[in-house]
mmCIF file of C-alpha atoms in Angstrom:
data_model
loop_
_atom_site.group_PDB
_atom_site.id
_atom_site.type_symbol
_atom_site.label_atom_id
_atom_site.label_comp_id
_atom_site.label_asym_id
_atom_site.label_seq_id
_atom_site.Cartn_x
_atom_site.Cartn_y
_atom_site.Cartn_z
ATOM 1 C CA UNK A 70 -6.692 9.958 2.427
ATOM 2 C CA UNK A 71 -4.392 7.232 1.183
ATOM 3 C CA UNK A 72 -6.662 6.420 -1.743
ATOM 4 C CA UNK A 73 -6.904 10.083 -2.731
ATOM 5 C CA UNK A 74 -3.133 10.485 -2.636
ATOM 6 C CA UNK A 75 -2.646 7.268 -4.597
ATOM 7 C CA UNK A 76 -5.131 8.389 -7.249
ATOM 8 C CA UNK A 77 -3.329 11.719 -7.537
ATOM 9 C CA UNK A 78 0.033 9.964 -7.892
ATOM 10 C CA UNK A 79 -1.319 7.775 -10.695
ATOM 11 C CA UNK A 80 -2.574 10.823 -12.583
ATOM 12 C CA UNK A 81 0.753 12.568 -12.080
ATOM 13 C CA UNK A 82 2.644 9.529 -13.331
ATOM 14 C CA UNK A 83 0.450 9.311 -16.432
ATOM 15 C CA UNK A 84 1.010 13.010 -17.135
ATOM 16 C CA UNK A 85 4.755 12.571 -16.666
ATOM 17 C CA UNK A 86 4.837 10.012 -19.475
ATOM 18 C CA UNK A 87 3.849 12.660 -22.009
ATOM 19 C CA UNK A 88 6.446 14.339 -24.172
ATOM 20 C CA UNK A 89 8.175 17.202 -22.396
ATOM 21 C CA UNK A 90 6.577 16.376 -19.020
ATOM 22 C CA UNK A 91 9.134 13.997 -17.512
ATOM 23 C CA UNK A 92 10.004 16.603 -14.876
ATOM 24 C CA UNK A 93 6.631 15.914 -13.238
ATOM 25 C CA UNK A 94 7.872 12.486 -12.155
ATOM 26 C CA UNK A 95 10.354 14.166 -9.817
ATOM 27 C CA UNK A 96 7.570 16.158 -8.165
ATOM 28 C CA UNK A 97 5.096 13.334 -7.503
ATOM 29 C CA UNK A 98 6.055 12.761 -3.877
ATOM 30 C CA UNK A 99 6.210 16.474 -3.021
ATOM 31 C CA UNK A 100 2.847 17.182 -4.620
ATOM 32 C CA UNK A 101 1.241 14.238 -2.810
ATOM 33 C CA UNK A 102 2.709 15.492 0.464
ATOM 34 C CA UNK A 103 1.293 18.934 -0.274
ATOM 35 C CA UNK A 104 -2.106 17.341 -0.873
ATOM 36 C CA UNK A 105 -1.951 15.785 2.600
ATOM 37 C CA UNK A 106 -0.918 19.149 4.037
ATOM 38 C CA UNK A 107 -3.834 20.975 2.402
ATOM 39 C CA UNK A 108 -6.333 18.415 3.692
ATOM 40 C CA UNK A 109 -4.902 18.724 7.195
ATOM 41 C CA UNK A 110 -4.893 22.529 7.338
ATOM 42 C CA UNK A 111 -8.289 23.254 5.746
ATOM 43 C CA UNK A 112 -11.829 22.547 6.916
ATOM 44 C CA UNK A 113 -13.891 23.308 3.808
ATOM 45 C CA UNK A 114 -13.528 23.088 0.056
ATOM 46 C CA UNK A 115 -13.045 26.820 -0.533
ATOM 47 C CA UNK A 116 -10.040 27.008 1.765
ATOM 48 C CA UNK A 117 -8.664 23.824 0.261
ATOM 49 C CA UNK A 118 -8.988 25.146 -3.276
ATOM 50 C CA UNK A 119 -7.192 28.379 -2.390
ATOM 51 C CA UNK A 120 -4.207 26.472 -1.024
ATOM 52 C CA UNK A 121 -4.314 23.763 -3.673
ATOM 53 C CA UNK A 122 -4.417 26.157 -6.631
ATOM 54 C CA UNK A 123 -1.373 27.939 -5.197
ATOM 55 C CA UNK A 124 0.609 24.806 -5.981
ATOM 56 C CA UNK A 125 0.960 26.034 -9.559
ATOM 57 C CA UNK A 126 2.995 28.961 -8.202
ATOM 58 C CA UNK A 127 5.006 26.944 -5.695
ATOM 59 C CA UNK A 128 6.406 24.552 -8.309
ATOM 60 C CA UNK A 129 7.728 27.471 -10.372
ATOM 61 C CA UNK A 130 9.800 28.814 -7.477
ATOM 62 C CA UNK A 131 7.697 31.872 -6.710
ATOM 63 C CA UNK A 132 7.025 30.720 -3.143
ATOM 64 C CA UNK A 133 8.513 28.210 -0.710
ATOM 65 C CA UNK A 134 6.798 24.919 -0.079
ATOM 66 C CA UNK A 135 4.807 25.006 3.176
ATOM 67 C CA UNK A 136 6.014 21.527 4.101
ATOM 68 C CA UNK A 137 9.637 22.467 3.488
ATOM 69 C CA UNK A 138 9.556 25.611 5.597
ATOM 70 C CA UNK A 139 11.850 25.142 8.555
ATOM 71 C CA UNK A 140 12.865 21.630 7.518
ATOM 72 C CA UNK A 141 15.680 22.505 5.117
ATOM 73 C CA UNK A 142 18.493 24.908 6.018
ATOM 74 C CA UNK A 143 18.767 28.050 3.952
ATOM 75 C CA UNK A 144 21.095 27.857 0.989
ATOM 76 C CA UNK A 145 20.684 24.096 0.565
ATOM 77 C CA UNK A 146 20.836 22.960 -3.034
ATOM 78 C CA UNK A 147 17.547 21.572 -4.346
ATOM 79 C CA UNK A 148 17.497 18.040 -5.709
ATOM 80 C CA UNK A 149 15.005 18.910 -8.457
ATOM 81 C CA UNK A 150 14.519 21.712 -10.955
ATOM 82 C CA UNK A 151 11.655 24.182 -10.873
ATOM 83 C CA UNK A 152 8.897 23.771 -13.444
ATOM 84 C CA UNK A 153 8.867 26.630 -15.916
ATOM 85 C CA UNK A 154 5.672 28.657 -15.810
ATOM 86 C CA UNK A 155 3.585 28.151 -18.955
ATOM 87 C CA UNK A 156 5.611 25.168 -20.145
ATOM 88 C CA UNK A 157 4.110 21.913 -21.387
ATOM 89 C CA UNK A 158 4.764 20.266 -18.023
ATOM 90 C CA UNK A 159 3.186 23.185 -16.160
ATOM 91 C CA UNK A 160 0.039 23.002 -18.288
ATOM 92 C CA UNK A 161 -0.153 19.234 -17.793
ATOM 93 C CA UNK A 162 0.156 19.715 -14.031
ATOM 94 C CA UNK A 163 -2.628 22.293 -14.122
ATOM 95 C CA UNK A 164 -4.918 19.840 -15.907
ATOM 96 C CA UNK A 165 -4.269 17.210 -13.236
ATOM 97 C CA UNK A 166 -4.659 19.216 -10.033
ATOM 98 C CA UNK A 167 -7.563 21.349 -11.301
ATOM 99 C CA UNK A 168 -9.487 18.479 -12.834
ATOM 100 C CA UNK A 169 -13.132 19.069 -11.929
ATOM 101 C CA UNK A 170 -13.973 15.388 -11.675
ATOM 102 C CA UNK A 171 -11.141 14.817 -9.206
ATOM 103 C CA UNK A 172 -11.979 17.946 -7.200
ATOM 104 C CA UNK A 173 -15.522 16.667 -6.626
ATOM 105 C CA UNK A 174 -14.062 13.887 -4.458
ATOM 106 C CA UNK A 175 -11.933 16.206 -2.311
ATOM 107 C CA UNK A 176 -14.631 16.742 0.327
ATOM 108 C CA UNK A 177 -14.145 13.110 1.392
ATOM 109 C CA UNK A 178 -10.551 13.800 2.410
ATOM 110 C CA UNK A 179 -11.009 17.048 4.329
ATOM 111 C CA UNK A 180 -11.669 15.076 7.536
ATOM 112 C CA UNK A 181 -8.026 13.997 7.261
ATOM 113 C CA UNK A 182 -8.593 10.410 8.294
ATOM 114 C CA UNK A 183 -6.350 7.626 7.116
ATOM 115 C CA UNK A 184 -6.989 3.877 7.098
ATOM 116 C CA UNK A 185 -3.321 3.053 6.481
ATOM 117 C CA UNK A 186 -2.874 1.194 9.786
ATOM 118 C CA UNK A 187 -6.072 -0.803 9.275
ATOM 119 C CA UNK A 188 -5.025 -1.770 5.750
ATOM 120 C CA UNK A 189 -1.598 -2.706 7.061
ATOM 121 C CA UNK A 190 -3.225 -5.050 9.571
ATOM 122 C CA UNK A 191 -5.427 -6.605 6.883
ATOM 123 C CA UNK A 192 -2.328 -7.212 4.793
ATOM 124 C CA UNK A 193 -0.663 -8.758 7.839
ATOM 125 C CA UNK A 194 -3.570 -11.202 8.235
ATOM 126 C CA UNK A 195 -2.737 -12.690 4.830
ATOM 127 C CA UNK A 196 0.535 -13.976 6.295
ATOM 128 C CA UNK A 197 -1.478 -16.261 8.580
ATOM 129 C CA UNK A 198 -4.648 -16.834 6.549
ATOM 130 C CA UNK A 199 -3.910 -16.672 2.847
ATOM 131 C CA UNK A 200 -6.800 -16.285 0.444
ATOM 132 C CA UNK A 201 -5.400 -19.122 -1.662
ATOM 133 C CA UNK A 202 -6.352 -21.742 0.912
ATOM 134 C CA UNK A 203 -9.613 -22.711 2.562
ATOM 135 C CA UNK A 204 -9.824 -23.108 6.332
ATOM 136 C CA UNK A 205 -12.493 -24.381 8.640
ATOM 137 C CA UNK A 206 -14.049 -21.780 10.900
ATOM 138 C CA UNK A 207 -12.118 -22.734 14.098
ATOM 139 C CA UNK A 208 -8.814 -22.838 12.218
ATOM 140 C CA UNK A 209 -9.490 -19.504 10.527
ATOM 141 C CA UNK A 210 -10.395 -17.853 13.830
ATOM 142 C CA UNK A 211 -7.220 -19.215 15.437
ATOM 143 C CA UNK A 212 -5.100 -17.835 12.599
ATOM 144 C CA UNK A 213 -6.752 -14.422 12.908
ATOM 145 C CA UNK A 214 -6.010 -14.378 16.640
ATOM 146 C CA UNK A 215 -2.374 -15.277 15.968
ATOM 147 C CA UNK A 216 -2.139 -12.491 13.400
ATOM 148 C CA UNK A 217 -3.563 -10.026 15.917
ATOM 149 C CA UNK A 218 -1.103 -11.108 18.614
ATOM 150 C CA UNK A 219 1.808 -10.805 16.203
ATOM 151 C CA UNK A 220 0.729 -7.379 14.954
ATOM 152 C CA UNK A 221 0.035 -5.862 18.372
ATOM 153 C CA UNK A 222 3.276 -7.173 19.852
ATOM 154 C CA UNK A 223 5.559 -5.947 17.060
ATOM 155 C CA UNK A 224 3.824 -2.857 15.667
ATOM 156 C CA UNK A 225 5.842 -0.435 17.825
ATOM 157 C CA UNK A 226 9.265 -1.981 17.323
ATOM 158 C CA UNK A 227 12.113 0.541 17.555
ATOM 159 C CA UNK A 228 14.345 1.135 14.535
ATOM 160 C CA UNK A 229 17.509 -0.901 14.197
ATOM 161 C CA UNK A 230 20.656 0.926 15.277
ATOM 162 C CA UNK A 231 24.183 0.791 13.921
ATOM 163 C CA UNK A 232 27.197 0.354 16.239
ATOM 164 C CA UNK A 233 27.607 4.146 16.295
ATOM 165 C CA UNK A 234 23.988 4.600 17.436
ATOM 166 C CA UNK A 235 22.572 5.952 14.165
ATOM 167 C CA UNK A 236 19.404 4.559 12.608
ATOM 168 C CA UNK A 237 19.888 1.926 9.921
ATOM 169 C CA UNK A 238 18.053 2.616 6.665
ATOM 170 C CA UNK A 239 17.246 0.683 3.525
ATOM 171 C CA UNK A 240 17.186 2.206 0.061
ATOM 172 C CA UNK A 241 14.328 1.435 -2.308
ATOM 173 C CA UNK A 242 13.987 2.693 -5.859
ATOM 174 C CA UNK A 243 10.587 4.018 -6.918
ATOM 175 C CA UNK A 244 10.010 3.362 -10.610
ATOM 176 C CA UNK A 245 7.189 5.887 -10.868
ATOM 177 C CA UNK A 246 9.005 8.863 -9.377
ATOM 178 C CA UNK A 247 12.433 7.583 -10.493
ATOM 179 C CA UNK A 248 13.856 8.406 -7.088
ATOM 180 C CA UNK A 249 15.529 6.545 -4.256
ATOM 181 C CA UNK A 250 13.648 6.501 -0.951
ATOM 182 C CA UNK A 251 14.916 5.664 2.521
ATOM 183 C CA UNK A 252 13.028 3.472 4.977
ATOM 184 C CA UNK A 253 14.079 2.813 8.551
ATOM 185 C CA UNK A 254 14.695 -0.869 9.286
ATOM 186 C CA UNK A 255 12.985 -2.101 12.440
ATOM 187 C CA UNK A 256 14.358 -4.543 14.950
ATOM 188 C CA UNK A 257 13.806 -8.249 14.343
ATOM 189 C CA UNK A 258 10.665 -9.816 15.790
ATOM 190 C CA UNK A 259 11.220 -11.679 19.055
ATOM 191 C CA UNK A 260 7.868 -13.523 19.451
ATOM 192 C CA UNK A 261 8.259 -13.494 23.229
ATOM 193 C CA UNK A 262 4.563 -14.212 23.671
ATOM 194 C CA UNK A 263 4.805 -17.665 22.032
ATOM 195 C CA UNK A 264 6.132 -19.598 25.110
ATOM 196 C CA UNK A 265 3.456 -18.052 27.302
ATOM 197 C CA UNK A 266 0.805 -18.965 24.739
ATOM 198 C CA UNK A 267 2.088 -22.537 24.528
ATOM 199 C CA UNK A 268 2.001 -22.931 28.306
ATOM 200 C CA UNK A 269 -1.563 -21.645 28.388
ATOM 201 C CA UNK A 270 -2.635 -24.080 25.667
ATOM 202 C CA UNK A 271 -1.022 -27.090 27.346
ATOM 203 C CA UNK A 272 -2.378 -26.062 30.743
ATOM 204 C CA UNK A 273 -5.914 -25.795 29.416
ATOM 205 C CA UNK A 274 -5.649 -29.174 27.704
ATOM 206 C CA UNK A 275 -4.352 -30.863 30.879
ATOM 207 C CA UNK A 276 -7.033 -29.255 33.032
ATOM 208 C CA UNK A 277 -9.792 -30.315 30.642
ATOM 209 C CA UNK A 278 -9.282 -34.007 31.454
ATOM 210 C CA UNK A 279 -9.685 -35.015 27.819
ATOM 211 C CA UNK A 280 -7.151 -36.265 25.315
ATOM 212 C CA UNK A 281 -6.556 -35.009 21.820
ATOM 213 C CA UNK A 282 -9.084 -36.267 19.252
ATOM 214 C CA UNK A 283 -7.679 -38.690 16.709
ATOM 215 C CA UNK A 284 -10.194 -38.126 13.935
ATOM 216 C CA UNK A 285 -12.491 -35.197 13.335
ATOM 217 C CA UNK A 286 -15.589 -35.558 11.210
ATOM 218 C CA UNK A 287 -16.087 -32.871 8.593
ATOM 219 C CA UNK A 288 -19.060 -30.601 9.158
ATOM 220 C CA UNK A 289 -21.696 -29.927 6.533
ATOM 221 C CA UNK A 290 -20.509 -26.327 6.200
ATOM 222 C CA UNK A 291 -16.911 -27.329 5.436
ATOM 223 C CA UNK A 292 -16.157 -25.960 1.915
ATOM 224 C CA UNK A 293 -13.405 -28.527 1.378
ATOM 225 C CA UNK A 294 -15.983 -31.238 0.782
ATOM 226 C CA UNK A 295 -16.772 -29.708 -2.603
ATOM 227 C CA UNK A 296 -13.201 -30.066 -3.869
ATOM 228 C CA UNK A 297 -12.055 -27.933 -6.803
ATOM 229 C CA UNK A 298 -14.866 -25.833 -8.264
ATOM 230 C CA UNK A 299 -14.829 -25.616 -12.061
ATOM 231 C CA UNK A 300 -16.250 -22.682 -13.988
ATOM 232 C CA UNK A 301 -16.965 -24.830 -17.061
ATOM 233 C CA UNK A 302 -17.941 -28.522 -17.126
ATOM 234 C CA UNK A 303 -15.166 -30.950 -17.988
ATOM 235 C CA UNK A 304 -15.072 -32.108 -21.606
ATOM 236 C CA UNK A 305 -13.960 -35.416 -23.053
ATOM 237 C CA UNK A 306 -10.286 -36.110 -23.700
ATOM 238 C CA UNK A 307 -10.714 -36.219 -27.478
ATOM 239 C CA UNK A 308 -12.150 -32.705 -27.744
ATOM 240 C CA UNK A 309 -9.110 -30.755 -26.417
ATOM 241 C CA UNK A 310 -6.812 -33.224 -28.212
ATOM 242 C CA UNK A 311 -8.243 -32.085 -31.537
ATOM 243 C CA UNK A 312 -8.169 -28.359 -30.744
ATOM 244 C CA UNK A 313 -4.822 -27.782 -29.026
ATOM 245 C CA UNK A 314 -1.321 -28.188 -30.430
ATOM 246 C CA UNK A 315 2.063 -28.364 -28.760
ATOM 247 C CA UNK A 316 4.814 -25.861 -29.501
ATOM 248 C CA UNK A 317 6.623 -26.651 -32.725
ATOM 249 C CA UNK A 318 4.099 -29.320 -33.656
ATOM 250 C CA UNK A 319 1.046 -28.943 -35.847
ATOM 251 C CA UNK A 320 -2.353 -30.455 -35.126
ATOM 252 C CA UNK A 321 -1.973 -32.946 -37.994
ATOM 253 C CA UNK A 322 1.286 -34.286 -36.515
ATOM 254 C CA UNK A 323 -0.427 -34.830 -33.171
ATOM 255 C CA UNK A 324 -3.257 -36.760 -34.774
#
């Protein structure tokens, strides 16, 4: 689902860069939300297409948005203008949402399953085990376990509250849609599981009857023994000296 919505947003952003189509940038988030709504409410492609094609009427003001029904009080002023029917922007929108190549992938999203939480956890792992560094297998496993403990303990943190009890938000500007978005700020992490984990580690070490090892021999599978891996073999010093030149200095001056 997330990938389908992201792909749709990229196509909408590209269409909004065309002359006379800048109004589409204001509708990116609403159209992506409507895509999620259509995938949730339909079970087959025919039903999806009927709802999805109706988007061309919704954006012109002929009907209310299904997602907005009941969420906005009547008489509230809209924060965006309607798209004129038959205009350049309306035709560009039609080419995006009715693109046959994109519609062939829609059946993958009708199950309405999202991997957002899984991808969030994978991104969280990089805080403990960055791809820029190599780790031995025991160290890597320990870092993954720490990432899992951190994620599970703090994933359901409540939002931060102001002194008056209201939720504290943070404003972020989206360059693609050219709109400000609000995100609730969560409470700070407390890491209350760390002391318990430390006691368990020390207790297991004391009960083992062994001291800490001073030196550890590298295993044959340790990738660090290979050092830095070069794509091309190293050349002599004279060869790059003849070919490269510093800024503001010619090759003849260097020689």
